[in-house]
XYZ file of C-alpha atoms in Angstrom:
653
model
C 4.854 -23.830 -29.661
C 4.708 -27.616 -29.083
C 2.341 -26.946 -26.061
C 0.170 -24.777 -28.421
C -0.069 -27.420 -30.985
C -0.789 -30.069 -28.370
C -3.583 -27.991 -26.987
C -5.283 -27.935 -30.306
C -4.996 -31.693 -30.829
C -6.370 -32.378 -27.278
C -9.109 -29.614 -27.614
C -12.117 -32.133 -27.477
C -10.656 -33.887 -24.308
C -9.160 -30.736 -22.721
C -10.638 -29.498 -19.381
C -11.177 -25.732 -19.353
C -10.339 -24.007 -16.160
C -11.399 -20.479 -16.190
C -9.139 -18.006 -14.411
C -11.137 -15.778 -12.200
C -11.931 -12.904 -14.549
C -9.915 -9.813 -13.979
C -11.334 -6.416 -14.383
C -8.921 -4.434 -16.231
C -8.617 -0.685 -15.513
C -6.511 1.361 -17.834
C -4.493 4.224 -17.122
C -4.181 6.977 -19.739
C -1.991 6.206 -22.605
C -0.953 9.770 -23.369
C 1.590 11.450 -20.924
C 0.709 14.028 -18.455
C 1.669 17.349 -20.241
C 3.250 20.178 -18.360
C 4.457 23.514 -19.144
C 8.043 24.405 -18.004
C 8.892 28.093 -18.732
C 6.364 28.063 -21.814
C 7.717 24.632 -23.213
C 5.008 21.831 -23.508
C 6.733 18.687 -22.330
C 4.964 15.409 -23.178
C 5.860 12.606 -20.761
C 4.045 9.597 -22.388
C 4.266 7.742 -25.624
C 1.130 5.598 -26.161
C 2.946 3.526 -28.819
C 5.989 2.662 -26.785
C 6.485 -1.027 -27.237
C 8.183 -1.507 -24.059
C 5.407 0.042 -22.090
C 5.266 2.885 -19.658
C 2.644 4.191 -17.256
C 1.324 7.652 -17.603
C 4.034 9.592 -15.852
C 4.184 13.347 -15.812
C 6.875 15.025 -13.899
C 6.018 18.668 -13.955
C 8.213 21.540 -13.561
C 8.169 23.400 -10.439
C 5.977 26.051 -11.893
C 2.306 25.801 -13.199
C 1.281 22.892 -15.221
C -1.564 22.674 -17.688
C -4.237 20.003 -17.526
C -5.074 19.293 -21.161
C -7.536 16.503 -20.851
C -9.710 15.611 -23.832
C -13.207 14.404 -23.766
C -14.018 11.309 -25.734
C -16.809 8.969 -26.311
C -17.039 5.994 -23.752
C -15.737 2.561 -24.754
C -17.499 -0.775 -25.268
C -18.154 -2.896 -22.115
C -16.962 -6.498 -22.850
C -16.828 -9.364 -20.624
C -13.377 -10.616 -19.538
C -12.602 -14.096 -21.299
C -9.403 -15.855 -19.933
C -9.113 -19.469 -19.921
C -6.391 -21.946 -18.924
C -5.859 -24.982 -21.015
C -5.027 -28.109 -19.096
C -3.078 -30.592 -21.150
C -3.085 -34.008 -19.552
C -1.559 -37.491 -20.276
C -1.950 -40.698 -18.557
C 1.469 -40.596 -17.236
C 2.326 -36.922 -16.547
C 0.942 -33.417 -16.400
C 2.211 -30.959 -18.788
C 2.687 -27.252 -17.950
C -0.409 -25.148 -18.594
C -0.347 -22.432 -21.330
C -2.805 -19.744 -20.620
C -4.149 -17.611 -23.400
C -6.994 -15.247 -22.826
C -8.519 -11.792 -23.662
C -8.909 -8.545 -21.957
C -12.260 -6.942 -21.306
C -10.617 -3.657 -22.488
C -8.880 -4.500 -25.860
C -9.486 -6.776 -28.684
C -6.397 -8.647 -28.397
C -5.475 -12.052 -27.200
C -2.717 -12.359 -24.509
C -0.332 -15.205 -23.579
C 0.116 -15.573 -19.836
C 3.393 -17.017 -18.521
C 3.285 -20.559 -17.123
C 4.557 -19.430 -13.844
C 0.971 -18.136 -13.284
C -0.839 -21.269 -13.674
C -3.652 -21.800 -11.304
C -3.353 -18.191 -10.302
C -6.313 -15.707 -10.346
C -5.869 -13.047 -13.163
C -7.601 -9.799 -12.244
C -8.206 -6.852 -14.605
C -7.377 -3.344 -13.612
C -6.410 0.082 -14.782
C -3.946 2.830 -13.666
C -5.032 6.424 -13.944
C -3.990 9.985 -13.514
C -5.416 13.343 -14.094
C -5.024 12.794 -17.837
C -7.843 10.301 -17.675
C -10.239 13.200 -16.588
C -13.179 12.778 -14.362
C -14.014 9.026 -14.243
C -17.431 7.410 -13.652
C -16.120 4.637 -11.401
C -19.549 2.817 -11.161
C -19.553 2.509 -14.916
C -15.931 1.461 -15.003
C -16.625 -1.066 -12.436
C -19.378 -2.547 -14.360
C -17.154 -2.421 -17.591
C -14.825 -5.009 -15.808
C -12.438 -2.805 -13.678
C -11.670 -4.784 -10.598
C -8.894 -2.584 -9.218
C -7.289 0.793 -9.971
C -3.793 1.972 -9.389
C -4.340 5.669 -8.934
C -1.522 8.212 -9.073
C -1.044 10.153 -5.874
C 1.274 12.731 -7.329
C 4.752 13.376 -8.742
C 7.861 15.354 -8.093
C 8.639 18.260 -10.284
C 11.635 17.830 -12.495
C 12.773 21.296 -12.130
C 15.651 22.140 -9.706
C 13.450 22.513 -6.791
C 11.906 19.143 -7.156
C 8.623 20.089 -5.637
C 6.377 17.441 -4.315
C 2.981 17.727 -6.146
C -0.476 16.000 -5.801
C -2.222 14.777 -8.941
C -5.224 17.014 -9.361
C -7.631 14.016 -9.855
C -6.067 12.006 -6.969
C -9.016 12.777 -4.529
C -11.631 12.412 -7.071
C -10.256 9.018 -8.132
C -9.566 7.506 -4.807
C -13.041 8.595 -3.430
C -14.809 7.543 -6.544
C -13.190 4.143 -6.850
C -13.543 3.413 -3.086
C -17.356 4.291 -3.361
C -17.801 2.072 -6.233
C -16.250 -0.825 -4.599
C -13.086 -0.937 -6.827
C -9.952 -2.162 -5.169
C -7.245 0.469 -4.857
C -3.436 0.762 -5.214
C -1.523 3.913 -5.724
C 1.780 5.056 -7.240
C 4.073 8.070 -7.115
C 6.110 9.256 -10.032
C 9.492 9.697 -8.775
C 12.340 12.300 -9.520
C 14.168 11.476 -6.388
C 17.941 11.930 -6.869
C 19.003 10.405 -3.450
C 17.571 8.244 -0.644
C 16.268 11.159 1.428
C 14.155 12.498 -1.411
C 12.813 8.883 -2.055
C 11.751 8.675 1.580
C 10.154 12.037 1.341
C 8.243 10.868 -1.743
C 7.160 7.666 0.123
C 6.057 9.793 3.241
C 4.225 12.157 1.077
C 2.146 9.131 -0.376
C 1.462 7.723 3.048
C 0.080 10.969 4.156
C -2.111 11.332 1.199
C -3.693 7.995 1.407
C -3.891 7.360 5.171
C -7.586 8.033 5.387
C -8.515 5.728 2.470
C -8.815 2.016 2.009
C -5.700 1.210 0.007
C -5.596 -2.553 -0.085
C -3.320 -3.112 -3.129
C 0.504 -2.057 -3.329
C 1.899 1.381 -3.077
C 4.184 1.850 -6.144
C 7.323 4.011 -7.029
C 7.119 4.807 -10.779
C 10.677 4.727 -12.078
C 11.325 6.133 -15.338
C 12.620 9.264 -17.281
C 10.032 11.747 -18.497
C 10.591 12.906 -22.104
C 10.592 16.118 -24.159
C 10.712 16.069 -27.928
C 11.544 12.262 -27.760
C 14.491 12.897 -25.423
C 14.876 12.029 -21.686
C 14.823 14.948 -19.285
C 14.246 15.689 -15.694
C 16.130 15.659 -12.341
C 17.001 11.919 -12.284
C 18.206 12.011 -15.861
C 20.404 14.989 -15.284
C 21.735 13.506 -12.181
C 23.254 10.542 -14.225
C 22.620 8.198 -11.284
C 24.413 4.957 -11.303
C 22.304 1.795 -11.425
C 23.393 1.001 -7.854
C 22.506 4.550 -6.584
C 19.089 4.491 -8.516
C 18.294 1.046 -6.902
C 19.283 2.318 -3.391
C 16.793 5.270 -3.984
C 13.930 2.713 -5.060
C 14.767 0.610 -2.075
C 14.684 3.540 0.377
C 11.086 4.421 -0.990
C 9.865 0.836 -0.592
C 11.139 0.245 2.920
C 9.408 3.446 4.010
C 6.293 2.274 2.547
C 6.742 -1.100 4.002
C 7.308 0.207 7.453
C 4.117 2.160 7.290
C 2.169 -1.102 6.917
C 1.591 -0.947 3.032
C 2.971 -3.231 0.302
C 5.580 -1.488 -1.759
C 5.913 -2.152 -5.517
C 8.359 -1.069 -8.185
C 7.115 0.000 -11.567
C 9.396 0.224 -14.517
C 9.443 -1.040 -18.164
C 11.341 -4.124 -19.355
C 14.304 -1.933 -20.554
C 14.820 -0.010 -17.435
C 14.336 -2.850 -14.943
C 17.607 -4.021 -16.605
C 19.512 -0.882 -17.225
C 18.402 1.833 -15.104
C 17.601 -0.090 -11.787
C 18.417 -3.582 -10.726
C 15.099 -5.268 -11.266
C 16.292 -8.767 -10.429
C 17.601 -7.546 -7.036
C 14.511 -5.517 -6.204
C 12.181 -8.397 -7.065
C 13.598 -10.540 -4.227
C 12.137 -8.239 -1.556
C 9.402 -6.150 -3.449
C 6.724 -6.819 -6.002
C 7.364 -5.730 -9.624
C 4.938 -3.912 -11.988
C 6.143 -4.784 -15.512
C 5.208 -2.201 -18.242
C 5.538 -4.122 -21.560
C 3.144 -3.245 -24.405
C 2.684 -6.562 -26.118
C 0.523 -9.538 -26.153
C 3.414 -11.859 -25.112
C 5.864 -10.474 -22.914
C 9.380 -11.925 -23.084
C 10.544 -10.488 -19.845
C 12.190 -13.346 -17.821
C 12.288 -11.568 -14.499
C 9.746 -11.895 -11.551
C 6.744 -9.799 -11.898
C 3.223 -9.742 -10.522
C 1.564 -6.907 -12.366
C 1.726 -6.579 -16.097
C 0.813 -3.225 -17.719
C 0.148 -4.614 -21.399
C -1.330 -1.572 -23.103
C -1.736 2.210 -22.732
C -4.728 2.146 -25.282
C -7.375 0.239 -23.342
C -10.956 1.313 -23.740
C -13.202 1.270 -20.499
C -16.792 2.536 -20.123
C -16.685 5.428 -17.884
C -13.194 6.752 -18.650
C -13.442 9.385 -21.397
C -10.405 11.647 -20.803
C -7.175 11.202 -22.855
C -9.355 10.396 -25.947
C -10.835 7.544 -23.964
C -7.426 5.655 -23.811
C -6.221 4.098 -20.497
C -3.382 1.969 -19.244
C -4.504 -1.706 -18.622
C -3.062 -4.257 -16.511
C -3.202 -7.897 -15.459
C -2.581 -8.929 -11.792
C -1.605 -12.498 -11.253
C -2.230 -13.662 -7.620
C -3.273 -16.313 -5.282
C -5.149 -13.888 -3.267
C -8.935 -13.336 -3.638
C -10.144 -9.769 -4.048
C -12.834 -10.233 -1.568
C -10.127 -11.091 1.037
C -8.602 -7.610 0.603
C -10.245 -5.878 3.566
C -7.277 -4.270 5.197
C -4.148 -2.532 3.754
C -1.792 -5.251 2.632
C 1.249 -5.832 4.512
C 4.220 -7.617 3.091
C 4.927 -8.928 6.533
C 1.928 -10.780 6.508
C 2.281 -12.825 3.440
C 1.632 -16.514 4.378
C 3.984 -19.248 3.504
C 2.368 -22.764 3.770
C 5.092 -25.370 4.543
C 3.036 -28.133 3.071
C 3.521 -29.561 -0.317
C 7.197 -30.371 -0.336
C 7.375 -31.058 -4.103
C 4.123 -29.789 -5.792
C 3.692 -28.254 -8.930
C 4.805 -24.663 -9.886
C 1.784 -23.213 -8.365
C 2.540 -24.251 -4.862
C 1.256 -21.012 -3.642
C 4.037 -20.275 -1.080
C 2.990 -16.698 -0.488
C 1.078 -15.078 -3.328
C 4.354 -15.384 -5.295
C 4.419 -18.318 -7.538
C 7.791 -19.981 -7.771
C 8.461 -17.915 -11.003
C 7.971 -14.241 -11.629
C 4.688 -13.757 -9.816
C 5.510 -11.191 -7.136
C 6.393 -8.109 -9.085
C 6.090 -4.565 -7.776
C 4.685 -1.811 -9.929
C 5.825 1.754 -9.858
C 3.184 3.562 -11.342
C 2.827 4.873 -14.838
C 5.834 5.727 -16.717
C 5.169 7.388 -19.936
C 7.505 7.383 -22.695
C 10.644 5.421 -22.475
C 13.289 6.974 -24.642
C 15.392 3.944 -23.895
C 12.633 1.511 -24.100
C 13.563 -1.033 -26.672
C 10.610 -2.486 -28.460
C 9.863 -5.729 -26.960
C 6.416 -6.222 -28.461
C 6.613 -8.897 -31.133
C 3.253 -10.234 -30.033
C 3.233 -12.839 -32.896
C 6.794 -14.133 -31.949
C 6.752 -17.219 -29.615
C 3.130 -17.013 -28.584
C 3.361 -19.722 -25.854
C 7.190 -20.378 -25.839
C 8.313 -18.921 -22.475
C 10.428 -21.907 -21.600
C 12.695 -19.795 -19.244
C 10.131 -18.120 -17.082
C 9.358 -21.221 -14.906
C 12.594 -23.219 -14.644
C 11.366 -24.633 -11.277
C 8.066 -25.697 -12.581
C 8.349 -29.451 -12.043
C 5.560 -30.271 -14.598
C 5.677 -33.971 -14.203
C 4.800 -34.037 -10.610
C 1.256 -34.757 -9.728
C -0.710 -33.281 -12.555
C -3.548 -32.027 -10.501
C -1.652 -31.778 -7.238
C -2.707 -28.571 -5.372
C -3.692 -26.703 -8.530
C -5.476 -24.013 -6.479
C -4.476 -24.509 -2.901
C -6.632 -21.930 -1.033
C -5.388 -22.469 2.547
C -3.080 -19.457 2.154
C -5.890 -17.199 1.277
C -6.822 -14.624 3.854
C -3.994 -15.654 6.272
C -4.057 -12.683 8.613
C -6.603 -10.208 7.337
C -7.274 -8.816 10.633
C -3.885 -8.216 11.943
C -3.740 -4.688 10.648
C -4.724 -2.807 13.835
C -7.217 0.001 13.879
C -5.824 3.603 13.512
C -6.457 6.023 16.275
C -9.283 8.557 15.538
C -10.292 12.085 16.257
C -6.682 13.432 16.164
C -6.526 16.860 17.389
C -4.106 19.297 19.034
C -4.130 22.286 21.530
C -1.351 24.629 21.538
C 0.697 27.124 23.717
C 3.726 29.413 22.765
C 6.149 26.679 23.498
C 4.336 23.347 23.235
C 1.795 21.304 21.492
C -0.530 18.745 22.991
C -1.696 15.903 20.697
C -5.019 14.110 21.558
C -6.594 11.235 19.941
C -9.387 8.490 20.596
C -7.977 5.221 21.519
C -8.062 2.406 19.033
C -9.228 -0.987 20.317
C -6.978 -4.155 20.540
C -3.667 -2.395 19.918
C -0.386 -2.548 21.790
C 0.437 1.095 21.545
C 1.043 4.049 19.327
C 4.093 5.664 17.576
C 4.214 9.532 17.057
C 6.247 11.235 14.342
C 7.078 14.818 13.641
C 8.731 17.050 11.116
C 9.590 20.700 11.787
C 9.724 21.750 8.090
C 7.141 21.799 5.332
C 9.616 19.804 2.997
C 11.231 18.106 5.893
C 11.412 14.364 6.961
C 9.186 12.750 9.574
C 11.041 11.364 12.601
C 9.670 9.249 15.379
C 9.641 11.190 18.548
C 7.680 9.008 20.862
C 6.593 5.390 21.323
C 3.626 4.972 23.805
C 3.551 1.315 24.905
C 0.320 2.100 27.067
C -2.705 1.709 24.671
C -4.943 3.613 27.097
C -2.793 6.679 26.897
C -4.551 9.099 24.498
C -2.431 12.279 24.862
C 1.099 13.460 24.449
C 2.671 16.890 25.237
C 5.376 17.870 22.858
C 7.381 20.391 24.803
C 10.367 22.725 24.081
C 9.241 23.914 20.766
C 9.940 27.164 18.964
C 7.326 30.100 19.141
C 4.958 30.673 16.258
C 6.315 27.564 14.234
C 4.130 25.152 12.508
C 4.868 21.540 13.136
C 3.663 18.477 11.411
C 2.571 15.237 13.196
C 1.385 11.914 12.464
C 0.183 8.874 14.577
C -0.384 5.224 14.104
C -1.238 2.263 16.257
C 0.786 -0.799 16.382
C 0.008 -4.262 17.551
C 2.252 -7.287 18.382
C 1.309 -10.656 17.523
C 4.017 -13.152 18.427
C 7.289 -12.091 17.063
C 5.683 -9.596 14.615
C 4.636 -6.189 14.860
C 1.806 -4.825 12.706
C 0.968 -1.171 12.046
C -2.098 0.785 11.197
C -2.371 3.646 8.641
C -1.240 7.027 9.737
C -3.497 9.894 10.929
C -1.761 13.328 10.108
C -2.146 17.016 11.071
C -0.239 20.163 11.437
C -0.213 22.724 14.315
C 1.673 25.921 15.395
C 2.921 26.923 18.694
C 0.429 30.027 19.382
C -0.964 30.615 22.821
C -4.333 31.552 21.029
C -5.951 31.630 17.706
C -5.123 34.813 15.671
C -6.922 36.779 13.208
C -5.100 38.856 10.749
C -6.624 41.770 8.680
C -4.987 42.368 5.402
C -3.512 45.854 4.958
C -3.317 45.487 1.104
C -4.438 42.936 -1.611
C -2.379 39.803 -1.096
C -2.026 36.658 -3.178
C -2.651 33.480 -1.434
C -0.245 30.861 -2.764
C -0.917 27.034 -3.196
C 2.457 26.130 -1.551
C 5.186 28.019 0.322
C 7.109 28.807 -2.685
C 7.344 32.027 -4.680
C 6.703 30.020 -7.813
C 3.601 28.328 -6.666
C 0.199 28.986 -8.258
C -2.142 31.442 -6.768
C -5.203 30.250 -4.949
C -6.986 33.524 -4.494
C -6.290 37.153 -3.939
C -7.155 38.339 -0.574
C -8.626 41.929 -0.727
C -7.516 44.652 1.602
C -9.372 44.839 4.824
C -10.365 41.045 4.763
C -9.839 39.084 8.022
C -8.327 35.651 7.584
C -7.275 33.154 10.138
C -3.606 32.962 10.768
C -2.441 29.218 11.149
C 1.145 29.775 11.768
C 4.629 30.394 10.336
C 5.685 27.582 8.007
C 9.307 26.795 7.762
C 11.355 25.070 4.837
C 14.488 23.122 5.282
C 16.489 26.062 3.906
C 14.878 28.152 7.031
C 12.917 30.312 4.614
C 9.376 31.215 6.025
C 5.912 31.682 4.905
C 2.697 32.587 6.673
C -0.010 29.711 6.574
C -3.342 31.394 6.140
C -6.951 30.302 5.952
C -9.181 32.633 3.976
C -13.025 32.094 4.041
C -15.168 33.532 1.302
C -18.840 33.111 1.246
C -18.657 30.117 3.513
C -15.864 28.322 1.504
C -12.438 27.815 2.910
C -9.214 28.418 1.024
C -6.068 27.454 2.694
C -2.670 28.748 1.368
C 0.667 30.785 2.017
C 1.903 34.188 1.824
C 5.352 35.636 2.097
C 6.408 37.071 5.470
C 6.556 40.404 3.857
C 2.657 40.487 3.709
C 1.269 43.325 5.734
C -1.194 42.329 8.463
C -2.590 43.646 11.670
C -3.147 40.859 14.352
C -6.043 40.317 16.611
C -7.629 37.743 18.794
C -9.428 35.217 16.718
C -13.123 34.239 16.793
C -15.003 32.065 14.454
C -18.866 32.300 13.825
C -20.748 29.255 14.700
C -23.997 30.309 12.868
C -24.963 32.790 10.304
C -24.580 36.004 12.358
C -26.081 39.408 12.082
C -23.310 42.274 12.185
C -25.247 45.132 14.065
C -24.310 48.797 13.966
C -24.219 48.830 17.804
C -24.272 46.261 20.608
C -27.908 45.063 20.986
C -30.456 42.935 19.312
C -32.597 46.029 18.537
C -29.716 47.719 16.605
C -29.644 48.098 12.927
C -28.300 45.078 10.933
C -25.450 45.924 8.668
C -24.558 42.597 7.110
C -24.845 38.762 7.560
C -21.534 37.044 8.364
C -21.732 33.291 7.288
C -21.285 30.446 9.602
C -17.544 29.419 9.905
C -16.126 32.985 9.087
C -13.001 34.038 11.047
C -13.512 37.480 12.590
C -11.139 39.703 14.396
C -12.110 40.692 18.025
C -11.283 44.458 18.041
C -13.038 45.045 21.412
C -16.041 43.991 23.523
C -18.871 45.373 25.491
C -21.716 44.081 27.564
C -25.429 44.853 27.057
C -28.118 43.199 29.218
C -25.637 40.754 30.360
C -24.632 39.623 26.966
C -21.050 40.081 25.765
C -20.704 41.701 22.398
C -17.647 41.633 20.147
C -16.675 44.558 18.127
C -15.471 43.367 14.588
C -15.499 44.340 11.028
C -16.442 42.456 7.770
C -15.738 43.023 4.243
C -18.694 42.259 1.941
C -18.845 43.004 -1.883
C -15.787 45.300 -1.419
C -17.559 47.333 1.428
C -16.195 47.330 4.736
C -18.742 47.143 7.558
C -17.815 47.644 11.348
C -20.124 46.683 14.078
C -20.989 44.306 16.889
C -21.821 40.439 17.008
C -23.195 38.445 19.829
C -20.475 36.424 21.538
C -22.993 33.530 22.029
C -22.291 32.437 18.493
C -18.552 33.121 18.279
C -15.955 30.393 19.471
């Protein structure tokens, strides 16, 4: 308070030092809502004073997207200013107050963040609907933390992808908005936490994710009461912290920066926020204008009711965040790596903003965990009118009397090793036999080698099966495999620089041990499932006599099996799963490479029966040669009518 009064007295002589304006993107304030056995479960309370990101842990059955269309919000210019209080003999700590471009409130920034950049961002999920990212960026959104997905809170704990994930990450990337992601956890042990982290890594590997990958730790609620697998597991604080650590270690090992998201209460009661902050960034959820959280944090989600032009879902409300950092946004050109954070050794006793790594000495390097929703245990910590600038405890190591202007904005640590992230291998493909799968890729430049991982079950865990130290090697033959079994692979490059090793993003694919491609003709109407689960939603119903591409048998960890199928309808591909009881007749597979005439008999002068679109799988029922041209006998279902005839092999691969 004394600083606040002093700032007013010295207003005339004060030197204003504007923080880099942060674009604040908001994430939806309302929870994602899901249906579990007919019961609508709300997982986010927009008025929760402790703050929580939108989190929606769906059941393992269908969920409902109940997005609401709303008018767009005003586009304001960010206004954050640092007040520098000076005297002839010493320099007082700076007290930062500023506004958000997405709310009408004024916020107090902790003294620990003096001389740091403050960037404005949002965190979003499917509840925010379809976002116009170009408008959002113009409205001041500098970065977005996008939900990758969530684990269902039913017994099975199915891993799910947010239905707007691809739209959001592609749209934000195209608009030039910096990207981070989060995953809503329901892991009840370390193995499941690792599984969730790997799920994230696979989903984001093809995109430019330069901000942290966060684990969203919180309990979803129903009727104001906590629910879900984690809540029912009654995990101890130690066990929960181990799960979060397992997630973060997996993310870090993949070359990304891990972060933990939780609200003020949960960081103290459900998980050990203080211990986690020693190794990982903290993303604090605290809906107030002046947080009293005394632990370390780098991101602060300060509201769930921001308004951003271009974001209209969830009644136009979105979660908004401040990011405090020494890093410049324009320097985020590669995926962030925790191992690359620079630590200048200069400045033995500088000001609290010494800038050792992007973590000011007090509470700057938090790690978010993506969008909680409603925190039943969340104790209201708001009280924006209480202690507007107090915060005496946040920066005990500040050293305010040492060199008032000494190294206020040291930039030597910016962009320390932006090019240490190696390029990922490209053109990752496979060829299969009945007992082996050969992986092929295009070599990446300036790397030391490659690491290959594999999992044998759809819901299994990736394990490293090969390290290749010769960067010119571009194939690997994985032998001794089971017949007709779908395997999952991912590959990444690594480069050694001094004593450190850096990793690229992963490239991933799946392949089955089949000696040749197989076409399958349905013997009845069969439902194509979204996932290898009897409770999964239906993608399409495949009509009787339809030819589909048989990808292979998908195994689960409990050894149950499903058929992995690709169904092409009018040139559009649908991939999904069927039970092993589905009735098919199998033939050698062919795929049309052009729109191809199906003729009544072999020969270009024969009657046309139908036009088969390019990219359609066909069953090769037989073949004959006419005028030195091989013709394949096949069948094609069109408008519920089955046609049998011949196609020229020239246009079939």
